[in-house]
Amino acid sequence: MAGRCSGCKSSPAEVNIEQVHRAINQKVPRKKRKKMAELASLPNAFEGEAGLLPGWYHAFFGNQDPVTLELGCGWGEYSIALARRFPQRNFIGVDVKGARLWKAATVALEQGVSNVAFLRVYADRLLQFFEEGEVEEIWLPFPDPFPKPSRARHRLTSPKYLALYRELLRPEGRVHLKTDDPGLYAYTLETVREAGGRVLVAETRLPDLEDAADPRYICTKYERLHREQGKAIRYLCFAFV
């Protein structure tokens, strides 16, 4: 994960998604455009606007097990690490940046990690691609904090996203947030409680541990950079039941 999760923004209102992608592609360097074009050919990568059939992820994984999502997965470090640690579970990394997803999907294939897939779609459209109550967990590692109050609605822990997660998650499902931003941490505590959620774990300084059994200690290159700068890593786990 090379930067903040800017890959799960809200979808543009009343805009044709194909026009958006064309406009983006015109501004993208040729090398990135090539990767984005190749994304559709990868067996573990899916375009959200490609008319996916219901149950598409069950067909990919070959089972009916619930899935865990990582929103704003970027280059897939966290999703792949989760899949390697829990080979009996299914994971899907979600982002809108095709070049990053190409890298994530390619690395997963090269490493032979078959229980992870990647979906290119805006986060607020997830209910079009997943059944209600079928997601086991949602991970939000270092999402963009959108510090300006005028941009608060774009935060992945804003009320509209919490309502979305409530629909996606199984009754016992959980959401995990990792952030170096104290403002986003405090904001999330408040919005979760206002939404009637339960904060299960709240840590203002997550230890730097190498614990293979606990996914909260997965450390990406981005997190390592923050730790080297002396920043505290905050962690929240919450549910809606």
GROMACS .gro file of C-alpha atoms in nm:
model
  241
    1MET     CA    1   0.000   0.000   0.000
    2ALA     CA    2   0.185   0.306  -0.121
    3GLY     CA    3  -0.045   0.582  -0.010
    4ARG     CA    4  -0.371   0.668   0.146
    5CYS     CA    5  -0.678   0.490   0.027
    6SER     CA    6  -0.805   0.731  -0.237
    7GLY     CA    7  -0.930   0.446  -0.450
    8CYS     CA    8  -1.272   0.407  -0.294
    9LYS     CA    9  -1.435   0.742  -0.344
   10SER     CA   10  -1.806   0.790  -0.393
   11SER     CA   11  -1.925   0.741  -0.748
   12PRO     CA   12  -1.997   1.059  -0.943
   13ALA     CA   13  -2.367   1.143  -0.939
   14GLU     CA   14  -2.552   1.141  -1.270
   15VAL     CA   15  -2.238   1.072  -1.473
   16ASN     CA   16  -2.194   0.788  -1.720
   17ILE     CA   17  -1.924   0.565  -1.572
   18GLU     CA   18  -1.780   0.485  -1.916
   19GLN     CA   19  -1.734   0.857  -1.979
   20VAL     CA   20  -1.559   0.889  -1.643
   21HIS     CA   21  -1.322   0.603  -1.725
   22ARG     CA   22  -1.247   0.749  -2.069
   23ALA     CA   23  -1.172   1.089  -1.917
   24ILE     CA   24  -0.943   0.931  -1.660
   25ASN     CA   25  -0.766   0.719  -1.921
   26GLN     CA   26  -0.687   1.025  -2.133
   27LYS     CA   27  -0.490   1.170  -1.841
   28VAL     CA   28  -0.315   0.846  -1.746
   29PRO     CA   29   0.037   0.768  -1.872
   30ARG     CA   30   0.055   0.506  -2.147
   31LYS     CA   31   0.215   0.243  -1.921
   32LYS     CA   32  -0.070   0.270  -1.671
   33ARG     CA   33  -0.329   0.261  -1.948
   34LYS     CA   34  -0.176  -0.064  -2.071
   35LYS     CA   35  -0.209  -0.219  -1.726
   36MET     CA   36  -0.567  -0.100  -1.694
   37ALA     CA   37  -0.649  -0.253  -2.032
   38GLU     CA   38  -0.489  -0.583  -1.929
   39LEU     CA   39  -0.683  -0.593  -1.602
   40ALA     CA   40  -0.987  -0.758  -1.759
   41SER     CA   41  -0.775  -1.046  -1.887
   42LEU     CA   42  -0.657  -1.148  -1.539
   43PRO     CA   43  -0.860  -1.436  -1.393
   44ASN     CA   44  -0.865  -1.290  -1.041
   45ALA     CA   45  -0.962  -0.933  -1.135
   46PHE     CA   46  -1.314  -0.812  -1.210
   47GLU     CA   47  -1.457  -0.490  -1.352
   48GLY     CA   48  -1.762  -0.375  -1.162
   49GLU     CA   49  -1.915  -0.224  -1.475
   50ALA     CA   50  -1.874  -0.544  -1.677
   51GLY     CA   51  -2.218  -0.684  -1.594
   52LEU     CA   52  -2.115  -0.929  -1.324
   53LEU     CA   53  -2.373  -1.197  -1.254
   54PRO     CA   54  -2.510  -1.259  -0.904
   55GLY     CA   55  -2.282  -1.488  -0.708
   56TRP     CA   56  -1.981  -1.406  -0.928
   57TYR     CA   57  -1.743  -1.436  -0.634
   58HIS     CA   58  -1.883  -1.776  -0.529
   59ALA     CA   59  -1.806  -1.899  -0.880
   60PHE     CA   60  -1.452  -1.764  -0.860
   61PHE     CA   61  -1.374  -1.912  -0.518
   62GLY     CA   62  -1.562  -2.235  -0.585
   63ASN     CA   63  -1.753  -2.226  -0.256
   64GLN     CA   64  -2.037  -2.050  -0.076
   65ASP     CA   65  -1.827  -1.915   0.209
   66PRO     CA   66  -1.863  -1.551   0.316
   67VAL     CA   67  -1.609  -1.295   0.202
   68THR     CA   68  -1.390  -1.035   0.368
   69LEU     CA   69  -1.347  -0.703   0.186
   70GLU     CA   70  -1.061  -0.455   0.191
   71LEU     CA   71  -1.175  -0.115   0.065
   72GLY     CA   72  -0.920   0.102  -0.108
   73CYS     CA   73  -0.684  -0.193  -0.141
   74GLY     CA   74  -0.436  -0.015  -0.369
   75TRP     CA   75  -0.159  -0.258  -0.464
   76GLY     CA   76  -0.319  -0.533  -0.258
   77GLU     CA   77  -0.061  -0.573   0.018
   78TYR     CA   78  -0.316  -0.613   0.295
   79SER     CA   79  -0.559  -0.830   0.099
   80ILE     CA   80  -0.285  -1.069  -0.011
   81ALA     CA   81  -0.138  -1.085   0.340
   82LEU     CA   82  -0.482  -1.167   0.483
   83ALA     CA   83  -0.536  -1.437   0.223
   84ARG     CA   84  -0.198  -1.595   0.294
   85ARG     CA   85  -0.262  -1.600   0.669
   86PHE     CA   86  -0.613  -1.741   0.638
   87PRO     CA   87  -0.615  -1.980   0.339
   88GLN     CA   88  -0.954  -2.122   0.438
   89ARG     CA   89  -1.126  -1.783   0.394
   90ASN     CA   90  -1.213  -1.567   0.091
   91PHE     CA   91  -1.087  -1.210   0.041
   92ILE     CA   92  -1.167  -0.938  -0.212
   93GLY     CA   93  -0.972  -0.615  -0.250
   94VAL     CA   94  -1.178  -0.323  -0.380
   95ASP     CA   95  -1.043  -0.013  -0.554
   96VAL     CA   96  -1.120   0.205  -0.857
   97LYS     CA   97  -0.763   0.247  -0.979
   98GLY     CA   98  -0.706  -0.009  -1.250
   99ALA     CA   99  -0.325   0.008  -1.264
  100ARG     CA  100  -0.299  -0.061  -0.893
  101LEU     CA  101  -0.543  -0.350  -0.914
  102TRP     CA  102  -0.344  -0.493  -1.206
  103LYS     CA  103  -0.037  -0.497  -0.982
  104ALA     CA  104  -0.232  -0.653  -0.693
  105ALA     CA  105  -0.387  -0.924  -0.908
  106THR     CA  106  -0.056  -0.999  -1.081
  107VAL     CA  107   0.130  -1.038  -0.751
  108ALA     CA  108  -0.141  -1.269  -0.615
  109LEU     CA  109  -0.113  -1.488  -0.926
  110GLU     CA  110   0.266  -1.495  -0.910
  111GLN     CA  111   0.253  -1.597  -0.543
  112GLY     CA  112  -0.013  -1.861  -0.605
  113VAL     CA  113  -0.262  -1.700  -0.366
  114SER     CA  114  -0.594  -1.833  -0.495
  115ASN     CA  115  -0.830  -1.719  -0.218
  116VAL     CA  116  -0.809  -1.350  -0.304
  117ALA     CA  117  -0.970  -1.155  -0.589
  118PHE     CA  118  -0.989  -0.789  -0.684
  119LEU     CA  119  -1.286  -0.576  -0.788
  120ARG     CA  120  -1.274  -0.239  -0.960
  121VAL     CA  121  -1.574  -0.042  -0.842
  122TYR     CA  122  -1.671   0.263  -0.640
  123ALA     CA  123  -1.724   0.173  -0.274
  124ASP     CA  124  -2.075   0.316  -0.257
  125ARG     CA  125  -2.189   0.069  -0.526
  126LEU     CA  126  -2.095  -0.245  -0.336
  127LEU     CA  127  -2.454  -0.358  -0.280
  128GLN     CA  128  -2.481  -0.406  -0.657
  129PHE     CA  129  -2.214  -0.676  -0.640
  130PHE     CA  130  -2.259  -0.843  -0.301
  131GLU     CA  131  -2.558  -0.997  -0.129
  132GLU     CA  132  -2.689  -0.836   0.188
  133GLY     CA  133  -2.557  -1.002   0.500
  134GLU     CA  134  -2.292  -1.205   0.319
  135VAL     CA  135  -1.975  -1.013   0.406
  136GLU     CA  136  -1.786  -1.143   0.707
  137GLU     CA  137  -1.549  -0.852   0.769
  138ILE     CA  138  -1.450  -0.519   0.617
  139TRP     CA  139  -1.097  -0.383   0.645
  140LEU     CA  140  -1.014  -0.013   0.607
  141PRO     CA  141  -0.635   0.017   0.631
  142PHE     CA  142  -0.531   0.383   0.620
  143PRO     CA  143  -0.822   0.536   0.427
  144ASP     CA  144  -0.802   0.898   0.318
  145PRO     CA  145  -0.905   1.102   0.627
  146PHE     CA  146  -1.045   1.391   0.420
  147PRO     CA  147  -0.956   1.635   0.700
  148LYS     CA  148  -1.162   1.928   0.570
  149PRO     CA  149  -1.514   1.929   0.726
  150SER     CA  150  -1.662   2.001   0.384
  151ARG     CA  151  -1.527   1.663   0.265
  152ALA     CA  152  -1.636   1.460   0.566
  153ARG     CA  153  -1.907   1.281   0.369
  154HIS     CA  154  -1.633   1.112   0.163
  155ARG     CA  155  -1.472   0.947   0.465
  156LEU     CA  156  -1.513   0.570   0.459
  157THR     CA  157  -1.652   0.585   0.813
  158SER     CA  158  -1.909   0.858   0.743
  159PRO     CA  159  -2.275   0.778   0.824
  160LYS     CA  160  -2.361   0.679   0.466
  161TYR     CA  161  -2.081   0.422   0.456
  162LEU     CA  162  -2.166   0.286   0.800
  163ALA     CA  163  -2.522   0.230   0.675
  164LEU     CA  164  -2.378   0.046   0.374
  165TYR     CA  165  -2.159  -0.174   0.592
  166ARG     CA  166  -2.454  -0.260   0.813
  167GLU     CA  167  -2.637  -0.399   0.509
  168LEU     CA  168  -2.337  -0.585   0.371
  169LEU     CA  169  -2.223  -0.750   0.693
  170ARG     CA  170  -2.342  -1.069   0.851
  171PRO     CA  171  -2.509  -1.016   1.192
  172GLU     CA  172  -2.180  -1.087   1.368
  173GLY     CA  173  -1.971  -0.906   1.106
  174ARG     CA  174  -1.700  -0.658   1.199
  175VAL     CA  175  -1.529  -0.353   1.053
  176HIS     CA  176  -1.159  -0.287   1.114
  177LEU     CA  177  -1.001   0.058   1.079
  178LYS     CA  178  -0.629   0.133   1.091
  179THR     CA  179  -0.516   0.494   1.067
  180ASP     CA  180  -0.236   0.730   1.159
  181ASP     CA  181  -0.481   1.021   1.162
  182PRO     CA  182  -0.612   1.111   1.511
  183GLY     CA  183  -0.895   1.317   1.362
  184LEU     CA  184  -1.033   1.025   1.161
  185TYR     CA  185  -0.999   0.797   1.463
  186ALA     CA  186  -1.202   1.035   1.685
  187TYR     CA  187  -1.456   1.097   1.408
  188THR     CA  188  -1.509   0.724   1.360
  189LEU     CA  189  -1.563   0.663   1.732
  190GLU     CA  190  -1.834   0.928   1.724
  191THR     CA  191  -2.008   0.820   1.404
  192VAL     CA  192  -2.011   0.452   1.504
  193ARG     CA  193  -2.177   0.531   1.836
  194GLU     CA  194  -2.425   0.769   1.673
  195ALA     CA  195  -2.514   0.493   1.425
  196GLY     CA  196  -2.590   0.253   1.708
  197GLY     CA  197  -2.278   0.047   1.654
  198ARG     CA  198  -2.059  -0.113   1.919
  199VAL     CA  199  -1.690  -0.036   1.950
  200LEU     CA  200  -1.527  -0.368   2.033
  201VAL     CA  201  -1.161  -0.262   2.036
  202ALA     CA  202  -1.012   0.088   2.046
  203GLU     CA  203  -0.635   0.131   2.051
  204THR     CA  204  -0.463   0.468   2.022
  205ARG     CA  205  -0.118   0.314   1.974
  206LEU     CA  206  -0.112  -0.025   1.809
  207PRO     CA  207   0.204  -0.215   1.906
  208ASP     CA  208   0.456  -0.297   1.635
  209LEU     CA  209   0.433  -0.674   1.654
  210GLU     CA  210   0.488  -0.960   1.411
  211ASP     CA  211   0.194  -1.176   1.515
  212ALA     CA  212   0.100  -1.417   1.238
  213ALA     CA  213  -0.228  -1.501   1.408
  214ASP     CA  214  -0.358  -1.144   1.443
  215PRO     CA  215  -0.432  -0.957   1.119
  216ARG     CA  216  -0.428  -0.617   1.286
  217TYR     CA  217  -0.047  -0.644   1.296
  218ILE     CA  218  -0.004  -0.685   0.921
  219CYS     CA  219   0.237  -0.405   0.834
  220THR     CA  220   0.246  -0.265   0.481
  221LYS     CA  221   0.523  -0.049   0.339
  222TYR     CA  222   0.301   0.254   0.396
  223GLU     CA  223   0.248   0.171   0.763
  224ARG     CA  224   0.619   0.101   0.810
  225LEU     CA  225   0.697   0.448   0.676
  226HIS     CA  226   0.463   0.605   0.931
  227ARG     CA  227   0.611   0.406   1.214
  228GLU     CA  228   0.962   0.512   1.114
  229GLN     CA  229   0.840   0.872   1.134
  230GLY     CA  230   0.725   0.809   1.491
  231LYS     CA  231   0.352   0.825   1.418
  232ALA     CA  232   0.110   0.631   1.634
  233ILE     CA  233  -0.102   0.374   1.450
  234ARG     CA  234  -0.460   0.370   1.574
  235TYR     CA  235  -0.696   0.076   1.545
  236LEU     CA  236  -1.071   0.037   1.581
  237CYS     CA  237  -1.288  -0.271   1.554
  238PHE     CA  238  -1.664  -0.223   1.558
  239ALA     CA  239  -1.988  -0.404   1.483
  240PHE     CA  240  -2.358  -0.325   1.453
  241VAL     CA  241  -2.506  -0.595   1.678
   0.00000   0.00000   0.00000
